[in-house]
Structure formats: C-alpha cells, structure tokens
Amino acid sequence: MLENKHILLIVGGGIAAFKSLDLVRRLRERGAQVTPVLTKAGSEFVTPLSLAALSASKIYQDLFNLTDEAEMGHIELSRAADLIVVAPATADLMAKMAGGHANDLASTLLLATDNRVLIAPSMNVRMWTHPATQRNLATLQDDGVLVVGPNEGDMACGEYGPGRMAEVPEIIASIDASLTDGPLSGKHVLVTSGPTHESIDPVRYIANRSSGAQGTAIAKALAALGADVTFVTGPADIAPPMDMTVVQVQTAQDMLEAVQAARPADAAVFAAAVADWHVANAGDSKIKKDGAGLPQLEFAENPDILATVSQMTKDRPKLVVGFAAETDDLIANATAKRLRKQCDWIVANDVSPETGIMGGSENAVTLISDQGAESWPRMTKDAVAATLAARIAEALA
Ligand code: CTP
C-alpha cells in the first residue's frame, strides 16, 4: 500500500523510541523506503546500528556533517520525502517545531520542509497536559501538522493517563491516510461508545463500568483511515476525539435518537455498553429518607439500538458491528447474540474480572461473522481498533 513512498522518520528521545524500530519494519514490509533521522536524545534509546539494519538506509544524525551535506544537503533530505514522520515526538521536539527552532538536524529539517508532517507524541502525562504542550499542539495543528495519539494508558514512568505513543498499526493507518485519501474516505461510519446513565431521580443514576476506551479508539482508527465518523457517546471517562462529529448523550433512549438522527451510514459500530433497563418510576424530585421505607424501583426495558439498526429494512448500514461482553461461554453466547440481533459481525470479549479487560488498556477479542469465529491475540485496545478499522475498510471496499 506504501509502495515507492519515501518516509523520513525522525526518532526523538523517548522510551517509545523502541516502537519506532518496529514501525520501520512494518513500513518496509508495506513497500515504503524509510530514511531515519536520529536525534541526540533518540540515540540514548535506540542505536543508529539497529535503525540502519532495519531501514537498510544511512542514518542521519548531525546538522554539521560535511559528508552528509556533500551527499545530500539537509534541505534536500527533507524535500525528497513524501511524508515526514516524527515518532516519538517529545515535548521538546514539539516545542521546537511550534517555535520554529532550527538548532539541530531534526528541527532544521522540520523547518525547511514544505512536505506534510505527521507527529506521534509521547511523553509523561503531566508534560502532555501542561498548558505549554497543549499550546504547542494547537499551534502545530493550525500549521497543518497531522497528529496521531497519544493514547491513554499505563506509562513507562509508572503514571497513568494520556501521553503514551500511538501503537504501530495506528501510526501506519495515519501514514496511509495522509499519503492517500484513505480506504474509508467518503464513507460515513457511526460509532456508539461509553456507558449510558439511567436516572433514578435528578441526582442518582444507574450506570456501568464501561470507560469508553474501546469505542473511542475505534472512532479514531476509522477516522485515521479517512472515514467521516459520527461518534455517539454516553458519559465516558475518556475524552471524546476532537476531529469528528461528537454527540454526547445520557440515556439509552437518547442514544437511539442520536443514532437515528445520524443515519444513513455506510457502517455502524455499536461499542457502547448500553443499559438494558431504565427506571420506569424515576422521580422528578430527589427521593428522601422520609421514613416511608426503602424506595421500590421498577424497571422497564430499553430499546436495543444494535438490534433496531440491524433489523432496519430501509437504509440499513451495509455493515453493522456489535459487541458482546460475556463472562461465560464467550463464543457460543456471542454467536447466538449475532443471530438474535441480526448484525453482521460481533466483536466478542471476555469481561470476567480476572481478564482485567473492563476498564483496562488491553483487549482479547474474537470476531464472529457468518464465516465463523476468529480469535485475535491479546493486544492493546488501540491495536484492536486499528485492526478492526482495517477489516471494516476491506468489507466496505
Ligand atoms: N446494545 C445496544 N442497545 C442495548 C443493549 C445493547 O445497542 N439496549 C448493543 C451493545 O452496544 C453491543 C451489543 O448490543 O454492541 C451487545 O450488548 P450486551 O450488553 O453485551 O448484550 P445484551 O444484548 O445486553 O445481552 P446480555 O445482557 O444477555 O448479555
């Protein structure tokens, strides 16, 4: 897919630099030519020799190197590429880019180029959320720099939060999308995500443990392949993506209405953990401990959004993907669920507490279709998302 594309890969100084080695391999497998530029800090994490071996290319490190300049001047180096990828993009590299600095080879190349630039930020969570980095990010985006990630998760520094470099499949999907129109360009894909909140009274509600991580990752992965994504989300822990239409809802009923309003769509992915019931006798005012005994909640069934859309006779999306969160008999239950709801695919996952999947950063899924059950290896939710998005692109092609 990247046949004959020339990528200049700037490897900054971060622990995620080790992933850049795998990135080089995967890019070359896809036919790309990769020329690595290793910053001084980057060389503390990966060696020039490993980068040279994997890329089968000369490694560029110094701004003032007579031999390099004689072979290919740094201006030419930046212009010869179809795309410049900065992975990992550290807080310092982002600051240099935003400020227009040119005091080493990487920053000089980035300033001298008129090519597209894609950055994969990677840094400690506090550095990422610092107003200075967020200001630099906004400046870079205004300048047309493309950004993939960072993801939320456990970090090498022991903290948890956004700052972890995007996974290699996600970076490749973004590279694909930036070099081509993307396999999903022109396609409208609907994604539901997060939990729903069902009111008991104005201050209390019933919810579930869904963080919204998997749905958010899927929406981002689809957008990275060029899809026009409508993201309908319940109140999730994870912030919704910025570069798509986001509809925030509370209840299952609201979610169904938002989904109906967003149709037609070429594909729909129902990753939300929708509450099965709402409280039929929810109060308009707060329930008080007034001695009248324990509140008696009555439940009524919520609409099944996945089944409703799957069973539409008019304007049904060509591909409807549901999720099945199971604790027992994963494949049998999920297979039955696919047939009962009449969706095309079910992404089934085992959410038994010992798997650590619910609320965690990894997922082990089985894709169930009319072709049978296909178990994927355990991987991060972002990698599951990128893999699923690629499969959706194939199915819609
Ligand atoms: N779903 C939905 N609307 C609902 C309930 C579920 O759209 N009211 C969707 C979810 O987004 C998911 C799939 O249906 O894609 C499976 O949801 P799950 O809760 O695992 O299954 P249930 O239908 O609730 O079945 P059970 O509770 O028996 O496991």
Coordinates of C-alpha atoms and ligand atoms in Angstrom, one line a residue:
M1 CA 0.0 0.0 0.0
L2 CA 3.0 2.3 0.6
E3 CA 4.9 1.0 -2.5
N4 CA 7.5 3.6 -3.6
K5 CA 6.6 6.0 -0.8
H6 CA 9.6 7.7 0.8
I7 CA 9.3 8.4 4.5
L8 CA 11.7 10.5 6.5
L9 CA 11.4 9.2 10.1
I10 CA 12.6 11.4 12.9
V11 CA 13.2 9.4 16.0
G12 CA 13.1 11.6 19.1
G13 CA 14.3 10.9 22.6
G14 CA 11.7 9.0 24.5
I15 CA 11.2 5.5 25.8
A16 CA 8.7 4.9 23.0
A17 CA 11.6 5.1 20.5
F18 CA 11.8 1.3 20.7
K19 CA 8.4 1.1 18.9
S20 CA 10.0 3.1 16.1
L21 CA 12.1 0.1 15.3
D22 CA 9.0 -2.0 14.7
L23 CA 7.5 0.9 12.8
V24 CA 10.4 0.9 10.4
R25 CA 10.0 -2.9 9.8
R26 CA 6.3 -2.6 9.2
L27 CA 6.7 0.4 6.8
R28 CA 9.3 -1.5 4.8
E29 CA 7.0 -4.6 4.7
R30 CA 4.5 -2.3 3.0
G31 CA 7.0 -1.3 0.4
A32 CA 8.0 2.1 1.8
Q33 CA 11.5 3.4 1.8
V34 CA 12.4 4.8 5.2
T35 CA 15.3 7.2 5.9
P36 CA 15.8 7.6 9.6
V37 CA 17.0 10.8 11.4
L38 CA 18.0 10.1 14.9
T39 CA 18.2 13.0 17.4
K40 CA 20.9 13.1 20.1
A41 CA 18.3 12.2 22.7
G42 CA 16.8 9.5 20.5
S43 CA 20.2 7.8 20.3
E44 CA 20.1 7.3 24.1
F45 CA 17.1 4.9 23.5
V46 CA 17.9 3.2 20.2
T47 CA 21.2 2.7 18.4
P48 CA 22.0 4.0 15.0
L49 CA 23.1 0.5 14.1
S50 CA 19.6 -1.1 14.8
L51 CA 17.9 1.7 12.8
A52 CA 20.3 1.3 10.0
A53 CA 19.9 -2.5 9.9
L54 CA 16.1 -2.3 9.9
S55 CA 15.8 0.5 7.5
A56 CA 18.6 -0.6 5.2
S57 CA 19.4 3.1 4.9
K58 CA 22.0 5.6 6.0
I59 CA 21.1 7.2 9.4
Y60 CA 21.3 11.0 9.6
Q61 CA 22.3 12.5 13.0
D62 CA 24.3 15.7 12.7
L63 CA 23.4 19.1 11.2
F64 CA 27.0 20.0 10.5
N65 CA 28.3 16.9 8.8
L66 CA 30.4 17.6 5.8
T67 CA 30.0 14.1 4.3
D68 CA 26.2 14.1 4.7
E69 CA 26.0 17.6 3.2
A70 CA 28.1 16.6 0.3
E71 CA 25.9 13.5 -0.4
M72 CA 22.6 15.1 0.2
G73 CA 22.1 18.6 1.8
H74 CA 19.6 18.7 4.7
I75 CA 17.2 20.8 2.7
E76 CA 17.1 18.2 0.0
L77 CA 16.8 15.4 2.6
S78 CA 13.6 17.0 4.0
R79 CA 12.1 17.6 0.5
A80 CA 12.9 14.2 -1.0
A81 CA 10.4 12.6 1.3
D82 CA 6.7 12.1 0.6
L83 CA 6.0 12.4 4.3
I84 CA 8.0 13.3 7.5
V85 CA 7.0 11.3 10.5
V86 CA 8.2 12.2 14.0
A87 CA 7.9 9.2 16.3
P88 CA 8.3 9.6 19.2
A89 CA 7.6 13.4 19.1
T90 CA 8.8 14.5 22.5
A91 CA 7.5 17.6 24.3
D92 CA 10.8 19.3 23.4
L93 CA 10.6 18.5 19.7
M94 CA 7.0 19.7 19.6
A95 CA 8.1 23.0 21.3
K96 CA 10.9 23.4 18.9
M97 CA 8.6 22.8 15.9
A98 CA 5.9 25.2 17.3
G99 CA 8.6 27.9 17.9
G100 CA 10.3 27.4 14.6
H101 CA 13.7 26.5 16.1
A102 CA 16.4 25.1 13.9
N103 CA 19.3 24.2 16.2
D104 CA 19.8 20.6 15.3
L105 CA 19.3 18.3 12.3
A106 CA 15.7 17.2 13.2
S107 CA 14.4 20.7 13.9
T108 CA 16.1 22.2 10.9
L109 CA 14.6 19.5 8.6
L110 CA 11.2 20.2 10.1
L111 CA 11.5 23.9 9.5
A112 CA 13.0 23.5 6.0
T113 CA 10.3 21.3 4.7
D114 CA 7.1 22.1 2.8
N115 CA 6.0 18.4 2.9
R116 CA 3.3 17.0 5.2
V117 CA 4.4 16.2 8.7
L118 CA 2.8 13.6 11.0
I119 CA 3.8 13.5 14.7
A120 CA 3.2 10.7 17.2
P121 CA 3.6 12.5 20.6
S122 CA 5.0 10.6 23.5
M123 CA 5.7 12.0 26.9
N124 CA 4.8 11.9 30.6
V125 CA 1.1 12.6 31.3
R126 CA 1.8 15.9 33.1
M127 CA 4.1 17.1 30.3
W128 CA 1.3 16.3 27.8
T129 CA -1.4 18.1 29.8
H130 CA 0.8 21.1 30.6
P131 CA -0.7 24.2 29.0
A132 CA 2.6 24.8 27.2
T133 CA 2.4 21.5 25.4
Q134 CA -1.3 21.9 24.7
R135 CA -0.5 25.4 23.3
N136 CA 2.3 24.0 21.1
L137 CA -0.1 21.2 19.9
A138 CA -2.7 23.8 18.9
T139 CA -0.1 25.8 17.0
L140 CA 1.2 22.7 15.2
Q141 CA -2.4 21.7 14.2
D142 CA -3.0 25.2 13.0
D143 CA 0.2 24.9 10.9
G144 CA -1.3 21.7 9.3
V145 CA 0.8 19.2 11.2
L146 CA -1.0 15.8 11.5
V147 CA -1.2 14.2 14.9
V148 CA -1.7 10.5 15.8
G149 CA -2.2 9.8 19.5
P150 CA -1.1 10.0 22.2
N151 CA -3.0 7.2 23.8
E152 CA -4.2 6.8 27.4
G153 CA -2.7 4.0 29.5
D154 CA 0.0 2.8 31.8
M155 CA 3.2 4.7 31.2
A156 CA 6.8 3.6 31.5
C157 CA 7.2 6.3 34.2
G158 CA 4.7 4.5 36.3
E159 CA 1.9 7.0 35.8
Y160 CA -1.4 6.5 34.0
G161 CA -3.1 8.8 31.5
P162 CA -2.7 10.3 28.1
G163 CA 0.9 10.5 26.8
R164 CA 1.7 7.0 25.5
M165 CA 2.8 6.9 21.9
A166 CA 0.2 5.6 19.5
E167 CA 0.6 1.9 18.6
V168 CA 2.4 1.0 15.3
P169 CA -0.8 -0.1 13.5
E170 CA -2.3 3.3 14.3
I171 CA 0.7 5.2 13.1
I172 CA 0.7 3.2 9.9
A173 CA -3.0 3.8 9.4
S174 CA -2.4 7.6 9.8
I175 CA 0.5 7.4 7.4
D176 CA -1.7 5.6 4.9
A177 CA -4.4 8.2 5.4
S178 CA -2.1 11.1 5.0
L179 CA -0.5 9.7 1.8
T180 CA -3.7 8.6 0.2
D181 CA -7.3 9.6 0.6
G182 CA -7.6 6.7 2.9
P183 CA -9.6 3.5 2.2
L184 CA -12.6 4.8 4.1
S185 CA -12.7 8.3 2.6
G186 CA -16.2 9.2 1.5
K187 CA -17.7 6.7 3.9
H188 CA -19.8 7.7 6.9
V189 CA -19.4 5.4 9.9
L190 CA -21.4 5.7 13.1
V191 CA -19.8 4.6 16.4
T192 CA -21.5 4.3 19.8
S193 CA -19.4 4.3 22.9
G194 CA -19.3 4.5 26.6
P195 CA -21.9 3.7 29.2
T196 CA -25.4 5.1 29.5
H197 CA -26.8 6.7 32.6
E198 CA -30.3 5.9 33.6
S199 CA -31.9 8.2 36.1
I200 CA -33.4 7.1 39.4
D201 CA -34.1 10.7 40.4
P202 CA -32.5 14.1 39.4
V203 CA -29.3 13.3 41.4
R204 CA -28.9 9.5 41.2
Y205 CA -28.5 7.2 38.3
I206 CA -27.7 3.6 37.3
A207 CA -24.5 3.1 35.2
N208 CA -21.9 0.5 34.3
R209 CA -18.1 0.2 34.3
S210 CA -17.5 1.0 30.6
S211 CA -14.7 3.6 30.3
G212 CA -15.4 4.3 26.6
A213 CA -11.8 3.4 25.8
Q214 CA -12.5 0.8 23.1
G215 CA -15.2 2.8 21.3
T216 CA -13.1 6.0 21.3
A217 CA -10.1 4.1 19.9
I218 CA -12.3 2.6 17.2
A219 CA -13.7 6.0 16.2
K220 CA -10.1 7.4 16.0
A221 CA -8.9 4.4 13.9
L222 CA -11.8 4.8 11.5
A223 CA -11.1 8.5 11.1
A224 CA -7.4 7.7 10.5
L225 CA -8.5 5.7 7.5
G226 CA -10.4 8.7 6.2
A227 CA -13.9 7.9 7.4
D228 CA -16.3 10.6 8.2
V229 CA -17.2 9.4 11.8
T230 CA -20.2 10.3 13.9
F231 CA -19.4 9.4 17.5
V232 CA -22.3 9.0 19.8
T233 CA -21.1 8.6 23.3
G234 CA -22.6 8.2 26.8
P235 CA -20.8 9.8 29.8
A236 CA -17.4 8.1 29.4
D237 CA -14.2 8.5 31.4
I238 CA -12.2 9.0 28.2
A239 CA -12.4 12.4 26.4
P240 CA -14.1 12.1 23.0
P241 CA -11.9 12.6 19.9
M242 CA -11.7 16.1 18.6
D243 CA -11.7 15.7 14.8
M244 CA -15.2 14.3 14.2
T245 CA -18.8 14.9 14.9
V246 CA -19.4 14.0 18.6
V247 CA -22.9 13.7 20.0
Q248 CA -23.0 13.4 23.8
V249 CA -26.0 11.6 25.3
Q250 CA -27.0 10.3 28.7
T251 CA -29.6 7.5 28.3
A252 CA -30.2 4.6 26.0
Q253 CA -33.2 6.3 24.6
D254 CA -31.2 9.5 23.9
M255 CA -28.5 7.2 22.2
L256 CA -31.1 5.6 20.0
E257 CA -32.4 9.0 18.9
A258 CA -28.9 10.3 18.2
V259 CA -28.1 7.2 16.1
Q260 CA -31.4 7.6 14.1
A261 CA -30.6 11.3 13.5
A262 CA -27.1 10.5 12.3
R263 CA -28.2 7.9 9.7
P264 CA -27.7 7.0 6.9
A265 CA -24.3 5.4 7.4
D266 CA -22.2 3.0 5.4
A267 CA -21.2 1.1 8.6
A268 CA -22.2 1.3 12.2
V269 CA -20.1 0.0 15.2
F270 CA -22.0 -0.4 18.4
A271 CA -19.3 -0.4 21.1
A272 CA -21.5 1.3 23.8
A273 CA -22.3 -0.6 27.0
V274 CA -26.0 0.4 26.8
A275 CA -28.0 -0.2 30.0
D276 CA -30.6 -2.9 29.3
W277 CA -33.2 -1.3 31.6
H278 CA -34.2 2.2 32.8
V279 CA -36.1 3.1 35.9
A280 CA -39.8 3.3 34.9
N281 CA -40.8 5.1 38.1
A282 CA -37.8 7.6 38.1
G283 CA -38.7 10.6 40.3
D284 CA -38.8 14.2 39.2
S285 CA -37.5 15.2 42.6
K286 CA -34.9 13.7 44.9
I287 CA -36.0 10.6 46.8
K288 CA -35.8 11.4 50.5
K289 CA -35.2 9.1 53.5
D290 CA -38.6 10.2 54.9
G291 CA -39.5 7.1 56.9
A292 CA -41.7 5.7 54.1
G293 CA -39.5 2.7 53.7
L294 CA -36.9 1.7 51.0
P295 CA -37.5 3.0 47.5
Q296 CA -39.1 0.5 45.2
L297 CA -37.5 0.8 41.8
E298 CA -39.5 -0.5 38.8
F299 CA -37.5 -1.3 35.7
A300 CA -38.6 -1.2 32.0
E301 CA -36.6 -2.5 29.1
N302 CA -34.5 -0.1 27.0
P303 CA -34.6 -0.1 23.2
D304 CA -31.9 -2.3 21.8
I305 CA -30.1 0.1 19.5
L306 CA -27.9 -2.6 17.8
A307 CA -30.9 -4.9 17.0
T308 CA -33.1 -1.9 15.9
V309 CA -30.5 -0.8 13.3
S310 CA -29.6 -4.3 12.3
Q311 CA -33.2 -5.1 11.5
M312 CA -34.0 -2.0 9.5
T313 CA -35.4 -2.7 6.1
K314 CA -34.7 0.8 4.8
D315 CA -31.2 2.4 4.7
R316 CA -29.6 -0.3 6.9
P317 CA -25.9 0.3 7.0
K318 CA -24.1 -2.2 4.8
L319 CA -22.0 -3.4 7.7
V320 CA -23.4 -3.5 11.3
V321 CA -20.9 -4.5 14.0
G322 CA -22.0 -5.2 17.6
F323 CA -20.0 -6.1 20.7
A324 CA -20.6 -8.9 23.1
A325 CA -19.3 -8.6 26.6
E326 CA -19.5 -12.0 28.2
T327 CA -18.3 -13.7 31.3
D328 CA -19.2 -17.3 30.3
D329 CA -19.3 -19.4 27.1
L330 CA -17.9 -16.5 25.1
I331 CA -18.2 -17.9 21.6
A332 CA -21.5 -19.7 22.0
N333 CA -23.2 -16.7 23.6
A334 CA -21.8 -14.2 21.1
T335 CA -22.7 -16.4 18.1
A336 CA -26.2 -16.6 19.4
K337 CA -26.2 -12.9 20.0
R338 CA -25.2 -12.2 16.4
L339 CA -28.1 -14.3 15.1
R340 CA -30.6 -12.9 17.6
K341 CA -29.8 -9.2 16.9
Q342 CA -29.1 -9.8 13.2
C343 CA -25.9 -7.8 13.0
D344 CA -23.1 -8.8 10.5
W345 CA -20.3 -9.1 13.0
I346 CA -19.9 -9.4 16.7
V347 CA -16.7 -8.4 18.4
A348 CA -16.8 -10.7 21.5
N349 CA -14.7 -10.2 24.6
D350 CA -14.4 -11.9 27.9
V351 CA -15.0 -9.4 30.6
S352 CA -14.6 -11.7 33.6
P353 CA -12.8 -9.7 36.3
E354 CA -9.6 -11.8 36.1
T355 CA -9.1 -10.7 32.5
G356 CA -8.7 -7.0 33.6
I357 CA -10.3 -6.0 30.2
M358 CA -13.2 -3.9 31.6
G359 CA -11.5 -0.5 32.4
G360 CA -8.1 -1.8 31.3
S361 CA -6.0 -0.8 28.3
E362 CA -5.9 -4.3 26.6
N363 CA -8.4 -6.5 25.0
A364 CA -8.6 -10.0 23.7
V365 CA -11.4 -10.3 21.1
T366 CA -13.0 -12.9 18.9
L367 CA -14.6 -11.6 15.7
I368 CA -17.7 -13.5 14.9
S369 CA -19.3 -13.4 11.4
D370 CA -21.1 -15.7 9.1
Q371 CA -17.6 -17.1 8.3
G372 CA -17.3 -18.4 11.9
A373 CA -15.2 -17.3 14.9
E374 CA -11.7 -15.8 14.6
S375 CA -9.8 -15.1 17.8
W376 CA -7.3 -12.3 17.8
P377 CA -4.3 -12.3 20.1
R378 CA -4.5 -10.1 23.2
M379 CA -3.4 -6.6 22.2
T380 CA -4.0 -3.0 23.3
K381 CA -7.4 -1.6 22.7
D382 CA -5.8 0.8 20.2
A383 CA -4.4 -2.1 18.2
V384 CA -7.7 -3.9 18.3
A385 CA -9.3 -0.7 17.0
A386 CA -6.8 -0.3 14.2
T387 CA -7.2 -3.9 13.2
L388 CA -11.0 -3.7 13.2
A389 CA -10.9 -0.5 11.2
A390 CA -8.8 -2.1 8.6
R391 CA -11.2 -5.0 8.4
I392 CA -14.2 -2.6 8.1
A393 CA -12.3 -0.9 5.2
E394 CA -11.9 -4.2 3.4
A395 CA -15.6 -5.1 3.9
L396 CA -16.8 -1.7 2.5
A397 CA -14.3 -1.7 -0.4
Ligands
CTP1 N1 -26.7 -2.9 22.7 C1 -27.5 -1.9 22.2 N2 -28.6 -1.5 22.9 C2 -28.9 -2.1 24.0 C3 -28.1 -3.1 24.5 C4 -27.0 -3.5 23.9 O1 -27.2 -1.3 21.1 N3 -30.0 -1.6 24.7 C5 -25.5 -3.3 21.9 C6 -24.2 -3.0 22.5 O2 -23.7 -1.8 22.1 C7 -23.4 -4.2 22.0 C8 -24.3 -5.3 21.9 O3 -25.6 -4.7 21.8 O4 -22.9 -3.9 20.7 C9 -24.3 -6.3 23.0 O5 -24.6 -5.8 24.2 P1 -24.5 -6.7 25.5 O6 -24.9 -5.9 26.7 O7 -23.2 -7.5 25.6 O8 -25.6 -7.8 25.2 P2 -27.1 -7.8 25.7 O9 -27.9 -7.6 24.5 O10 -27.4 -6.9 26.8 O11 -27.3 -9.3 26.1 P3 -27.0 -9.9 27.6 O12 -27.2 -8.8 28.6 O13 -27.9 -11.0 27.6 O14 -25.5 -10.4 27.5

